[in-house]
Short mmCIF file of C-alpha atoms and ligand atoms in Angstrom, two decimals:
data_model
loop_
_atom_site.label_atom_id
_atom_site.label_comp_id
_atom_site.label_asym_id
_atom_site.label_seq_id
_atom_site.Cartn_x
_atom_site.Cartn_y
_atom_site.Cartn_z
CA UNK R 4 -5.89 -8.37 -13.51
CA UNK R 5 -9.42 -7.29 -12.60
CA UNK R 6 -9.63 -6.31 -9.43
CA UNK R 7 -7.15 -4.21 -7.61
CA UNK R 8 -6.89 -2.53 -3.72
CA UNK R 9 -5.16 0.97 -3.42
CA UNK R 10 -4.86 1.10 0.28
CA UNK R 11 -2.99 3.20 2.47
CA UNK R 12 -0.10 2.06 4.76
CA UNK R 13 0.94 4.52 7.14
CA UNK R 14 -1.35 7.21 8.52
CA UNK R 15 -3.15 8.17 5.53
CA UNK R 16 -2.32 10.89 3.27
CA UNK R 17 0.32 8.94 1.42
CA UNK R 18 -0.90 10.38 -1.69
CA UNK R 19 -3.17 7.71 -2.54
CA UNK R 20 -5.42 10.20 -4.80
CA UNK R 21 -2.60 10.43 -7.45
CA UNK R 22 -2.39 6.82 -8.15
CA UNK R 23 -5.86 5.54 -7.62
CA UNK R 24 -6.48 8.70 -10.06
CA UNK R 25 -4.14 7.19 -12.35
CA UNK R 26 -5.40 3.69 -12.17
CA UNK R 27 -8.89 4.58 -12.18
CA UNK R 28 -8.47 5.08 -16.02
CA UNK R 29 -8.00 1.68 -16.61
CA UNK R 30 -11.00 0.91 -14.47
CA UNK R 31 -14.61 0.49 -15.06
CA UNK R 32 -15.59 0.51 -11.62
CA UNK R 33 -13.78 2.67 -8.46
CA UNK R 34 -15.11 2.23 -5.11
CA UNK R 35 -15.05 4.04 -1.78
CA UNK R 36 -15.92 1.43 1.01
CA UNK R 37 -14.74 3.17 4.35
CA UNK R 38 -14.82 6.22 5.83
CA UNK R 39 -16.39 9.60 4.39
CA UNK R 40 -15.54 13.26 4.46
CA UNK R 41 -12.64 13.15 7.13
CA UNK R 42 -10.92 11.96 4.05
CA UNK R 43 -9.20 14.61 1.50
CA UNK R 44 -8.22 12.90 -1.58
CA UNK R 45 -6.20 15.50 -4.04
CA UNK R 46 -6.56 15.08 -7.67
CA UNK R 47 -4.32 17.27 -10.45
CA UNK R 48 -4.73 16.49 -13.97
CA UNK R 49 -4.51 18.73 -17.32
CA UNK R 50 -7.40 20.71 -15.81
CA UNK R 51 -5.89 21.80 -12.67
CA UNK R 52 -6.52 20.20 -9.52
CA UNK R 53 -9.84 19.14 -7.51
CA UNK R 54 -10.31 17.56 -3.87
CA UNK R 55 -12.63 14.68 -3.22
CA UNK R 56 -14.08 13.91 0.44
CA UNK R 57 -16.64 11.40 -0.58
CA UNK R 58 -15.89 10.79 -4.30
CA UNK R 59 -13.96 8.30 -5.69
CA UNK R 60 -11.53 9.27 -7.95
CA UNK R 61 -13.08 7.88 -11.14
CA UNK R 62 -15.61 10.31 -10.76
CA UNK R 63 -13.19 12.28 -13.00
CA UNK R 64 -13.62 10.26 -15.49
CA UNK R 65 -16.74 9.66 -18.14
CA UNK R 66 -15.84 5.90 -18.58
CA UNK R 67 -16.14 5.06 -14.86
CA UNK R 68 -18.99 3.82 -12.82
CA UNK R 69 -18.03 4.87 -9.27
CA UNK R 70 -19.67 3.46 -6.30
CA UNK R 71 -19.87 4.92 -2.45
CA UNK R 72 -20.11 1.68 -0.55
CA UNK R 73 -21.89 1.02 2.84
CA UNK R 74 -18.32 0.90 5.02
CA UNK R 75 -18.86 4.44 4.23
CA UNK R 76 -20.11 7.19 6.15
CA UNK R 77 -21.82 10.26 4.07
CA UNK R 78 -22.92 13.87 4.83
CA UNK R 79 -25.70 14.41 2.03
CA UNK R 80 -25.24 17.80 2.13
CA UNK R 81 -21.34 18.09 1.91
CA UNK R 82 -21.89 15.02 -1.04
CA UNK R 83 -24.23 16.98 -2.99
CA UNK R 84 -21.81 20.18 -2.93
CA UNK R 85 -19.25 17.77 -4.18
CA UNK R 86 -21.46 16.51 -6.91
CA UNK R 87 -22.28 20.22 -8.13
CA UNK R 88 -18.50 20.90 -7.85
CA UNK R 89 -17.60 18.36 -10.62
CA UNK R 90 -20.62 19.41 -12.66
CA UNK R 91 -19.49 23.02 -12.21
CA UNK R 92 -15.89 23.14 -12.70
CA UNK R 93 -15.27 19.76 -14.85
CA UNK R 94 -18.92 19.92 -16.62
CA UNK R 95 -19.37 16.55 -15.58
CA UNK R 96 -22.08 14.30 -14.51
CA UNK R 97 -20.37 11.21 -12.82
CA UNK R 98 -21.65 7.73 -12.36
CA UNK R 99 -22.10 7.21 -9.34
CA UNK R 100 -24.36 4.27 -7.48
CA UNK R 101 -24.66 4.87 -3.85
CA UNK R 102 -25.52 1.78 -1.47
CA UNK R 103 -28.73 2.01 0.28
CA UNK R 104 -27.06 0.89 3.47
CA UNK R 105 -24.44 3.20 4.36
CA UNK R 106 -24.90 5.41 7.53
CA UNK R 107 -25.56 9.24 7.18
CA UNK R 108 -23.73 12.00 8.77
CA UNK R 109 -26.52 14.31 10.53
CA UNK R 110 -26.28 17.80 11.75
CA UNK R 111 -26.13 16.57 15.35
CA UNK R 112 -23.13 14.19 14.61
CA UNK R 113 -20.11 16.71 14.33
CA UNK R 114 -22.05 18.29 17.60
CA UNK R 115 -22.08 15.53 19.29
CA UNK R 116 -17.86 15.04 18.49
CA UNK R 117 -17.54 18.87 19.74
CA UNK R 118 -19.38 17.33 23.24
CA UNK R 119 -17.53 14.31 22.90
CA UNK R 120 -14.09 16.74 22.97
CA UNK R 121 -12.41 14.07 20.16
CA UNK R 122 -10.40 16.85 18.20
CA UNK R 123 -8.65 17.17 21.56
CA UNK R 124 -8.29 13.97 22.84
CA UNK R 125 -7.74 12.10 19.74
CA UNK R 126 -6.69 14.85 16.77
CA UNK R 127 -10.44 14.10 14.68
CA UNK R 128 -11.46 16.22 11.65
CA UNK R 129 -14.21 17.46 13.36
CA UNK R 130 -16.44 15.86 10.74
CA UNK R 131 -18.75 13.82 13.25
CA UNK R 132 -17.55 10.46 12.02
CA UNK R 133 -17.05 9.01 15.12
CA UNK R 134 -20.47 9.53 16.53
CA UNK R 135 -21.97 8.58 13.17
CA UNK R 136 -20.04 4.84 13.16
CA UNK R 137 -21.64 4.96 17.00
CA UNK R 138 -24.61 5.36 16.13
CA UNK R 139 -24.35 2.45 13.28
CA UNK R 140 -22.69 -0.15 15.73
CA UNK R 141 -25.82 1.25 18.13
CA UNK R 142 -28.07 0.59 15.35
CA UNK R 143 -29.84 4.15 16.07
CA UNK R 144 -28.18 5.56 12.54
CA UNK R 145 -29.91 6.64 9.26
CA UNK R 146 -28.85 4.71 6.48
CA UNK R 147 -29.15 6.26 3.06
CA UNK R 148 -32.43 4.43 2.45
CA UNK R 149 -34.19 6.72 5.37
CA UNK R 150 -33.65 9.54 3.70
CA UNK R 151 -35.62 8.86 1.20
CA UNK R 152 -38.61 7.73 3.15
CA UNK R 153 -41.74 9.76 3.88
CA UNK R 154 -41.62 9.61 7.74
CA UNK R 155 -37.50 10.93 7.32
CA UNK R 156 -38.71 14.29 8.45
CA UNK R 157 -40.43 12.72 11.56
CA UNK R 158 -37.61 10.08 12.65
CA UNK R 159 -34.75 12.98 12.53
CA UNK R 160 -36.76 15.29 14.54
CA UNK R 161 -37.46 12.46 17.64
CA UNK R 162 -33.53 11.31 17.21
CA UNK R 163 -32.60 14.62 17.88
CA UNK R 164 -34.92 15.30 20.62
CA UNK R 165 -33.57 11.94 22.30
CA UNK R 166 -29.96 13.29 22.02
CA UNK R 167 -30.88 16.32 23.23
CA UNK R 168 -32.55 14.94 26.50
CA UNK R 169 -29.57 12.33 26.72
CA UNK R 170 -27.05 15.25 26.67
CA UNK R 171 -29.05 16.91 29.33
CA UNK R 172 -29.93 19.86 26.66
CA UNK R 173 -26.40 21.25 25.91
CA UNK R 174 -26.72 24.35 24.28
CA UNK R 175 -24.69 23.34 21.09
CA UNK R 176 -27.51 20.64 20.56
CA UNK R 177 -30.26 22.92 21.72
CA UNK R 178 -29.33 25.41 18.93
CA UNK R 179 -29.61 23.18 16.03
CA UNK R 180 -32.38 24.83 14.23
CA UNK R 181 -34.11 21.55 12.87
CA UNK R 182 -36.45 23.19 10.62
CA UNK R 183 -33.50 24.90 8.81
CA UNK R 184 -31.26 21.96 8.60
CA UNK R 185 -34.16 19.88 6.67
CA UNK R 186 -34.43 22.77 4.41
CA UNK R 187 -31.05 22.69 3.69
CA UNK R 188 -31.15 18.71 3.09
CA UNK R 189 -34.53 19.06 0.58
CA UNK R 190 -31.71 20.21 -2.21
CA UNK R 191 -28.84 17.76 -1.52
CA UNK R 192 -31.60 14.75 -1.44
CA UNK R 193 -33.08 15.76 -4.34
CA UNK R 194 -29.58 16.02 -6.45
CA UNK R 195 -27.92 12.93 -4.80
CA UNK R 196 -31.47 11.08 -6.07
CA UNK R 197 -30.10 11.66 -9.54
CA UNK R 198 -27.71 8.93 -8.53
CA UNK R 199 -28.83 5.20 -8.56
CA UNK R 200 -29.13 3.39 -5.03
CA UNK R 201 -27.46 -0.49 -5.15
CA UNK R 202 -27.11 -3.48 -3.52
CA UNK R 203 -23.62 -2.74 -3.80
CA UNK R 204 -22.15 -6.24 -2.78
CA UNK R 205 -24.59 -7.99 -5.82
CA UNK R 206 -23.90 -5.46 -8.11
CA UNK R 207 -19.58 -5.42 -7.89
CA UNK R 208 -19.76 -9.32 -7.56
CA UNK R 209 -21.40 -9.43 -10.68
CA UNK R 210 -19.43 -7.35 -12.44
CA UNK R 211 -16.50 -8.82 -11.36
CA UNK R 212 -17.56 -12.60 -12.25
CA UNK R 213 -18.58 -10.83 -15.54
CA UNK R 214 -14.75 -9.81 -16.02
CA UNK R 215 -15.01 -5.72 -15.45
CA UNK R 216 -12.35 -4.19 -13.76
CA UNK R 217 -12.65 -3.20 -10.35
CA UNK R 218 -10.42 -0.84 -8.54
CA UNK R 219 -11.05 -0.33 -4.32
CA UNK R 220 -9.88 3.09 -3.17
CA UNK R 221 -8.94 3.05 0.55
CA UNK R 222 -9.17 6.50 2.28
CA UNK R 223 -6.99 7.02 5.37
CA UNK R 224 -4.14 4.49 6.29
CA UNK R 225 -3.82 0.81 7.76
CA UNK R 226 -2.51 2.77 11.06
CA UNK R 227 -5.14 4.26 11.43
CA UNK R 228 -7.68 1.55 11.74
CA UNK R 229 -10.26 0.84 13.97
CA UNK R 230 -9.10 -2.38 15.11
CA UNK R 231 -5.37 -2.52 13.36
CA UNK R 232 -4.46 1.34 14.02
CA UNK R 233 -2.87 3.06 17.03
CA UNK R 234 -5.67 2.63 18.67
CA UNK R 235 -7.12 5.21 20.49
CA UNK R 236 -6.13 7.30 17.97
CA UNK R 237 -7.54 6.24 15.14
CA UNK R 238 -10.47 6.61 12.94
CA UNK R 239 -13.57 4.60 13.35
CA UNK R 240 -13.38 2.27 9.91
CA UNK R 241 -11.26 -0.14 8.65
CA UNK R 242 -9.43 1.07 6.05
CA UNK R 243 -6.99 -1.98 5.58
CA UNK R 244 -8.10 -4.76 3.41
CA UNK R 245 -10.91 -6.80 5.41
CA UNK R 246 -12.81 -3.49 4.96
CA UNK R 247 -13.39 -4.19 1.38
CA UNK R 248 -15.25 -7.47 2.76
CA UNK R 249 -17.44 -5.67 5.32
CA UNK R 250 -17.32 -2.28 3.56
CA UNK R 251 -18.09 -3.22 0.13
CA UNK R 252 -19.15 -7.43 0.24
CA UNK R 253 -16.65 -8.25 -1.81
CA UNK R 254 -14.45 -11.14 -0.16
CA UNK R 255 -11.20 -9.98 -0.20
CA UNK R 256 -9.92 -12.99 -1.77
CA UNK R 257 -11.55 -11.72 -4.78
CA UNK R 258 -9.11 -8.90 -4.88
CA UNK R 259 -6.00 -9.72 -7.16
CA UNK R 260 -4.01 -6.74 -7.14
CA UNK R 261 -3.15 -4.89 -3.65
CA UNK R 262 -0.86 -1.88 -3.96
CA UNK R 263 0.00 -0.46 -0.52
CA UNK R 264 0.63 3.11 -0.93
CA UNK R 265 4.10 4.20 0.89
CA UNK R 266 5.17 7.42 1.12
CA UNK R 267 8.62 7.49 1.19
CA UNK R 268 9.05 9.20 4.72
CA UNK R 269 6.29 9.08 7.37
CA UNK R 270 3.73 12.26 8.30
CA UNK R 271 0.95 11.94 10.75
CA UNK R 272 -2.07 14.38 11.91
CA UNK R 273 -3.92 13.95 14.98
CA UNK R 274 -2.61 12.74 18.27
CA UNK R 275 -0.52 9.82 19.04
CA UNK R 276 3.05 8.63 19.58
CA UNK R 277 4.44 8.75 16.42
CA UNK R 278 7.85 7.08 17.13
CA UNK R 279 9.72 8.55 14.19
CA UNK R 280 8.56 12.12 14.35
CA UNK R 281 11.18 14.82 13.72
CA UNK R 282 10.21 17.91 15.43
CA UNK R 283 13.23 19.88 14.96
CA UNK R 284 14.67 21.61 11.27
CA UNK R 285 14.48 18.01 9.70
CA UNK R 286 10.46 17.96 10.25
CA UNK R 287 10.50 21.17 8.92
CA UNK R 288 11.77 20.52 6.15
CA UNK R 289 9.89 17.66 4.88
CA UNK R 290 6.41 19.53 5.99
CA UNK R 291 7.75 22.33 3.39
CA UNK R 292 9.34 20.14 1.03
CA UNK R 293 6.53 17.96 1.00
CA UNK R 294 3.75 20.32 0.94
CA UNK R 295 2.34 18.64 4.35
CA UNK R 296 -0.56 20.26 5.23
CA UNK R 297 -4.05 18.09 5.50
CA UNK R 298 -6.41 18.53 2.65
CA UNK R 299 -9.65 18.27 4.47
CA UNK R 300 -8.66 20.50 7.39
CA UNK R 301 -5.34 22.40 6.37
CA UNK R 302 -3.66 21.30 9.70
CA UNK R 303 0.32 21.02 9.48
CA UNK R 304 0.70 17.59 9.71
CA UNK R 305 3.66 15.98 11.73
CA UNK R 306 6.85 14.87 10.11
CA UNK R 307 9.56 11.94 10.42
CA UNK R 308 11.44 9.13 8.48
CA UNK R 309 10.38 5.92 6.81
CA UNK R 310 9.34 3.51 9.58
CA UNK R 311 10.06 -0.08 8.22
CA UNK R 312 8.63 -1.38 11.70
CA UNK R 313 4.99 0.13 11.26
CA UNK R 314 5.26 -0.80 7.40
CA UNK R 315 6.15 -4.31 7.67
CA UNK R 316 2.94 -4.94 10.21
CA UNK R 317 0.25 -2.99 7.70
CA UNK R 318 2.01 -4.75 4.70
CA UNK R 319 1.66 -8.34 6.32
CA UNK R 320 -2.25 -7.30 6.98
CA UNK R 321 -3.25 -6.18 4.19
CA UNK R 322 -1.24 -8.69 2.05
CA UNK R 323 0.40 -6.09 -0.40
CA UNK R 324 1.29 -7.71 -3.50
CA UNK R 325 3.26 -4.61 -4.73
CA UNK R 326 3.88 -0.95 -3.25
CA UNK R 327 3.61 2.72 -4.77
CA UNK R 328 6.59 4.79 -3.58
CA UNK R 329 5.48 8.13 -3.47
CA UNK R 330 6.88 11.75 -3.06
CA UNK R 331 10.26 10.26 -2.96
CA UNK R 332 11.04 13.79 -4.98
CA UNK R 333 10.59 15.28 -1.35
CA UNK R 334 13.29 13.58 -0.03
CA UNK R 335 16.05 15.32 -2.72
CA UNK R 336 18.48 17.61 -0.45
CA UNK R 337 18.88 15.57 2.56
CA UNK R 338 22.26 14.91 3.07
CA UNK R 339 21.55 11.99 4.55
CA UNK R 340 17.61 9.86 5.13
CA UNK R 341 17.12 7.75 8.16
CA UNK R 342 14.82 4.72 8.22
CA UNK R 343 13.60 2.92 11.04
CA UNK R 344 14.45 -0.13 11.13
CA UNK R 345 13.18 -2.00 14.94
CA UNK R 346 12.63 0.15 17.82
CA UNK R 347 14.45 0.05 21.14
CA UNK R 348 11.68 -0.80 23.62
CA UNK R 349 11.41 -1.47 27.26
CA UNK R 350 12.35 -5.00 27.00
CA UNK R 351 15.21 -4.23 24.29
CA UNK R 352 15.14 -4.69 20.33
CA UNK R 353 12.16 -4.90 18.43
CA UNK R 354 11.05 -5.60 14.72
CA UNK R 355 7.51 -6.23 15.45
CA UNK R 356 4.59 -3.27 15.66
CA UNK R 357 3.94 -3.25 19.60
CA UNK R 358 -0.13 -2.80 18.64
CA UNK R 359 -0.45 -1.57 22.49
CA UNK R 360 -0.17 2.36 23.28
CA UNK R 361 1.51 1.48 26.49
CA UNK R 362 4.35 -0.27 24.81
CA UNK R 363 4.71 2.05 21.82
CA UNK R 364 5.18 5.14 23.96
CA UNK R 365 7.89 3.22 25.88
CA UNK R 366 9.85 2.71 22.22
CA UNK R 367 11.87 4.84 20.20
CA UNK R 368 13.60 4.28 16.83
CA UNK R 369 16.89 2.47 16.05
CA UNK R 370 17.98 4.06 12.65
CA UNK R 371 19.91 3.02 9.46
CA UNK R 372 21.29 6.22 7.77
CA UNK R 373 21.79 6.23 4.08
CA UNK R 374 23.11 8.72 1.43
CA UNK R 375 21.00 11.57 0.15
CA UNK R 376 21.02 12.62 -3.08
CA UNK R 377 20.71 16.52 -4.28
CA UNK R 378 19.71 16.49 -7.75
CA UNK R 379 15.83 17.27 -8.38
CA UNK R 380 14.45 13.99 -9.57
CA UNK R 381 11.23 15.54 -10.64
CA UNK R 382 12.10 14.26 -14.85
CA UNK R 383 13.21 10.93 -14.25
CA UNK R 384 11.09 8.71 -16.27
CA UNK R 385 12.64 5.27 -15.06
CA UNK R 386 14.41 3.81 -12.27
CA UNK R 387 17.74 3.59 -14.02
CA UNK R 388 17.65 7.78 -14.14
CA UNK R 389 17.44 8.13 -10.63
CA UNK R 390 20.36 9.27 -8.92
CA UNK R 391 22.11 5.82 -6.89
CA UNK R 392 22.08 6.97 -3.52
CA UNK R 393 17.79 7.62 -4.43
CA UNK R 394 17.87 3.94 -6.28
CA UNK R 395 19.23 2.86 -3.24
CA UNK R 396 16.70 3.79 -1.13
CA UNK R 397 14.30 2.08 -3.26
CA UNK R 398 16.20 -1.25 -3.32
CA UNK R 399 16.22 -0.71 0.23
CA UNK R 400 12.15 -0.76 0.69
CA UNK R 401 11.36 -3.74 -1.63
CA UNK R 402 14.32 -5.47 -0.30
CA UNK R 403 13.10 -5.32 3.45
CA UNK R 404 9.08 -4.99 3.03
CA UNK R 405 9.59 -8.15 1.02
CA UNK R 406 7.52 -6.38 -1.64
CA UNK R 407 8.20 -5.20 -5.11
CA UNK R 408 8.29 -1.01 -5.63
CA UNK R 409 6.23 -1.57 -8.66
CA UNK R 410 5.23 2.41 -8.82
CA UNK R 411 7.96 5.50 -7.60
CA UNK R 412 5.68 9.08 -7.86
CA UNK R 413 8.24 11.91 -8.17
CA UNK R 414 5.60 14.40 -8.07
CA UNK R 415 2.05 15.54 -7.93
CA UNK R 416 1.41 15.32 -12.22
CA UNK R 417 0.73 11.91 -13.45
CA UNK R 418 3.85 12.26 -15.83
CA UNK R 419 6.18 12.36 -12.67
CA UNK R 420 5.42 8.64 -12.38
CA UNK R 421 8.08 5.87 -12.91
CA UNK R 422 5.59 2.69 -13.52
CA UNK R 423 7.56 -0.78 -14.02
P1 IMP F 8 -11.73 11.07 12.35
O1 IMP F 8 -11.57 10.10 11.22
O2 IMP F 8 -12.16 12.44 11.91
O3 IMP F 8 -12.57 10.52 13.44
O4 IMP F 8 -10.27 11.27 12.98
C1 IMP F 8 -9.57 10.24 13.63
C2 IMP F 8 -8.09 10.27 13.33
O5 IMP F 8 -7.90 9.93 11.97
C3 IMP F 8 -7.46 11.65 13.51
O6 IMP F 8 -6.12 11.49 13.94
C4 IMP F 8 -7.47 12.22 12.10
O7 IMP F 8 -6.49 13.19 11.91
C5 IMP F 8 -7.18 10.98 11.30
N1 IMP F 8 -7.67 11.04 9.94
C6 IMP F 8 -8.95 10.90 9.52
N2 IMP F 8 -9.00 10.99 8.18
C7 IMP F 8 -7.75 11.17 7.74
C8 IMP F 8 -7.18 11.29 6.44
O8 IMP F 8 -7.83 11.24 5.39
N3 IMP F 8 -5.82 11.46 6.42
C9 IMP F 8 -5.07 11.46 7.53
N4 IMP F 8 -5.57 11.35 8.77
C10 IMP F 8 -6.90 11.21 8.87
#
């Protein structure tokens, strides 16, 4: 198959960078098409291990074109660090092609989120990607394009001076020191210029029709979407599988292969009911066992079971044609795992995702218990090694997501990878 989706299914961080990493070396193309640096996408290999906020994870690799699509939202500063990271530590000089008409993060953007108070009220990275989709829907955004054109300089200085007077001169935008910030983007223009600018919905159309393989690397998770997520809390893309369409211009009818990403228990950051959170020891544990702490902005994230409910809602969107199971190593020493399978609402049972906040603070889980299993799983190499009780639990999934575990990670090195 040519063209394949890794997309996240829960709240993002399902440890998505392991596998698109993986796949990405059968790839010629990986592409980013939502979102920007509020995403944290971890990356070990033979040479240790690397973090990408903007860059796909092909950018690893020499083979790979990689592509930052115009869903996207990009901080050309924090990009061009990125870029000089790679070069730095990995001595390499990735492909990338960067649309022309994605929308830049400014200095006044993560201001503007401070103003806005959204890490409170909502749980955001701080990384001024709300205000910078705003400013996109309000069609008063730079697009990468701008910042390449002579009267840049001139537009970013009356922008600012019109949030400024719109914000009735808050100090926090009143001490932007304009004059320093352009200084500081002269550099990270002139190394992301390196990089080709595309039409990026010709070019991967083209390659596709041509036969190339394409691989789409969804940041964040399908619950966290703009119009799909838990709303309000939510970021402001869509990172389930119509974003491809509108984030990249590739119908996503094009896209053969759609691997949801499921971790095998469910963590959140942010705010939010999260109806399967454990605060107590059992939370605990799977923040420590699972190394749960965000990538982008080290915040413990919250803990909890597998919640079939929320699964079987963002697998039906996005159409999964087969799952990853990942860090189901995590899950060895439970004496027993719970899964959610409905929620007990105010008007009784459920199975379906109420999509309302009202209703989903009103539910709370109805469990199945199964079996743990205590042996470190960390070796197994195929299904038929894992201890039953942890087969089990896989059986379980693919039995009632109605999709096929096609990939079980059992731990962060690509080795610790059962593929069938
Ligand atoms: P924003 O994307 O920074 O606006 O944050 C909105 C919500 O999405 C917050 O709850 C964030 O914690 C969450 N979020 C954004 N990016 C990620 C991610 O890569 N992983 C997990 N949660 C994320």
């Amino acid at each position: 198959m040519s063209t394949t989706a890794i997309l996240g299914t829960q709240w993002g961080d399902e440890g998505k960078g392991k596998i698109c990493h993986m796949l990405a070396e059968d790839s010629d193309w990986v592409v980013r098409f939502n979102g920007g640096p509020n995403a944290g996408h971890t990356v070990v290999d033979d040479e240790g291990e690397i973090k990408f906020h903007h860059l796909p994870s092909g950018s690893l690799y020499e083979h790979c074109n990689v592509v930052l699509g115009n869903g996207m939202v990009v901080n050309p500063i924090v990009l061009a660090e990125e870029l000089d990271k790679v070069e730095e530590q990995r001595g390499i000089h990735p492909n990338v092609y960067i649309a022309g008409n994605l929308h830049l993060i400014m200095a006044y953007h993560p201001v503007i989120e401070a103003l806005e108070r959204s890490k409170e009220k909502v749980g955001t990275t701080g990384r001024g990607i709300g205000p910078t989709y705003q400013d996109k829907a309000a069609r008063s955004g730079f697009r990468f394009w701008d910042l390449l054109a002579d009267d840049f300089s001139d537009r970013f200085l009356s922008r600012l001076e019109e949030l400024r007077e719109r914000w009735n001169h808050p100090r926090e935008l009143e001490e932007i020191d304009e004059q320093q910030y352009l200084n500081e983007l002269q550099p990270a223009v002139e190394k992301i210029s390196e990089y080709e600018v595309i039409n990026v919905s010709q070019t991967l159309n083209e390659v596709i029709s041509e036969g190339h393989r394409v691989m789409f690397e969804g940041a964040q998770g399908a619950l966290l979407d703009i119009d799909y997520g838990t709303y309000p809390f939510v970021t402001s893309s869509n990172p389930t599988i119509g974003g491809i369409s509108t984030g990249a211009g590739v119908p996503s009818g094009r896209v053969e292969r759609v691997i949801g990403i499921v971790k095998a228990y469910t963590t959140r950051v942010g705010k939010g009911p999260m109806i399967t959170e454990e605060t107590g020891s059992i939370g605990e544990q799977l923040r420590e066992q699972g190394d749960e702490y965000g990538a982008t902005t080290g915040r413990p994230r919250r803990c909890g079971w597998l919640d079939l409910v929320g699964l079987r809602y963002t697998a039906t969107i996005n159409n999964l044609t087969e799952i990853a199971l990942t860090k189901l190593d995590v899950l060895s020493g439970f004496d027993e795992i719970k899964v959610a399978d409905s929620y007990q609402c105010d008007g009784g049972r459920r199975i379906d995702f109420p999509v309302s906040l009202r209703d989903r603070k009103k539910c709370s889980a109805n469990y199945i218990t199964l079996e743990g299993w205590d042996e470190d799983i960390s070796d197994c190499r195929e299904r038929s090694e894992l201890p039953t009780n942890a087969q089990d639990y896989v059986d379980m999934v693919e039995r009632r997501l109605e999709v096929p575990v096609n990939i079980i990670s059992i731990g962060p090195d690509k080795k610790q990878t059962i593929v069938e």
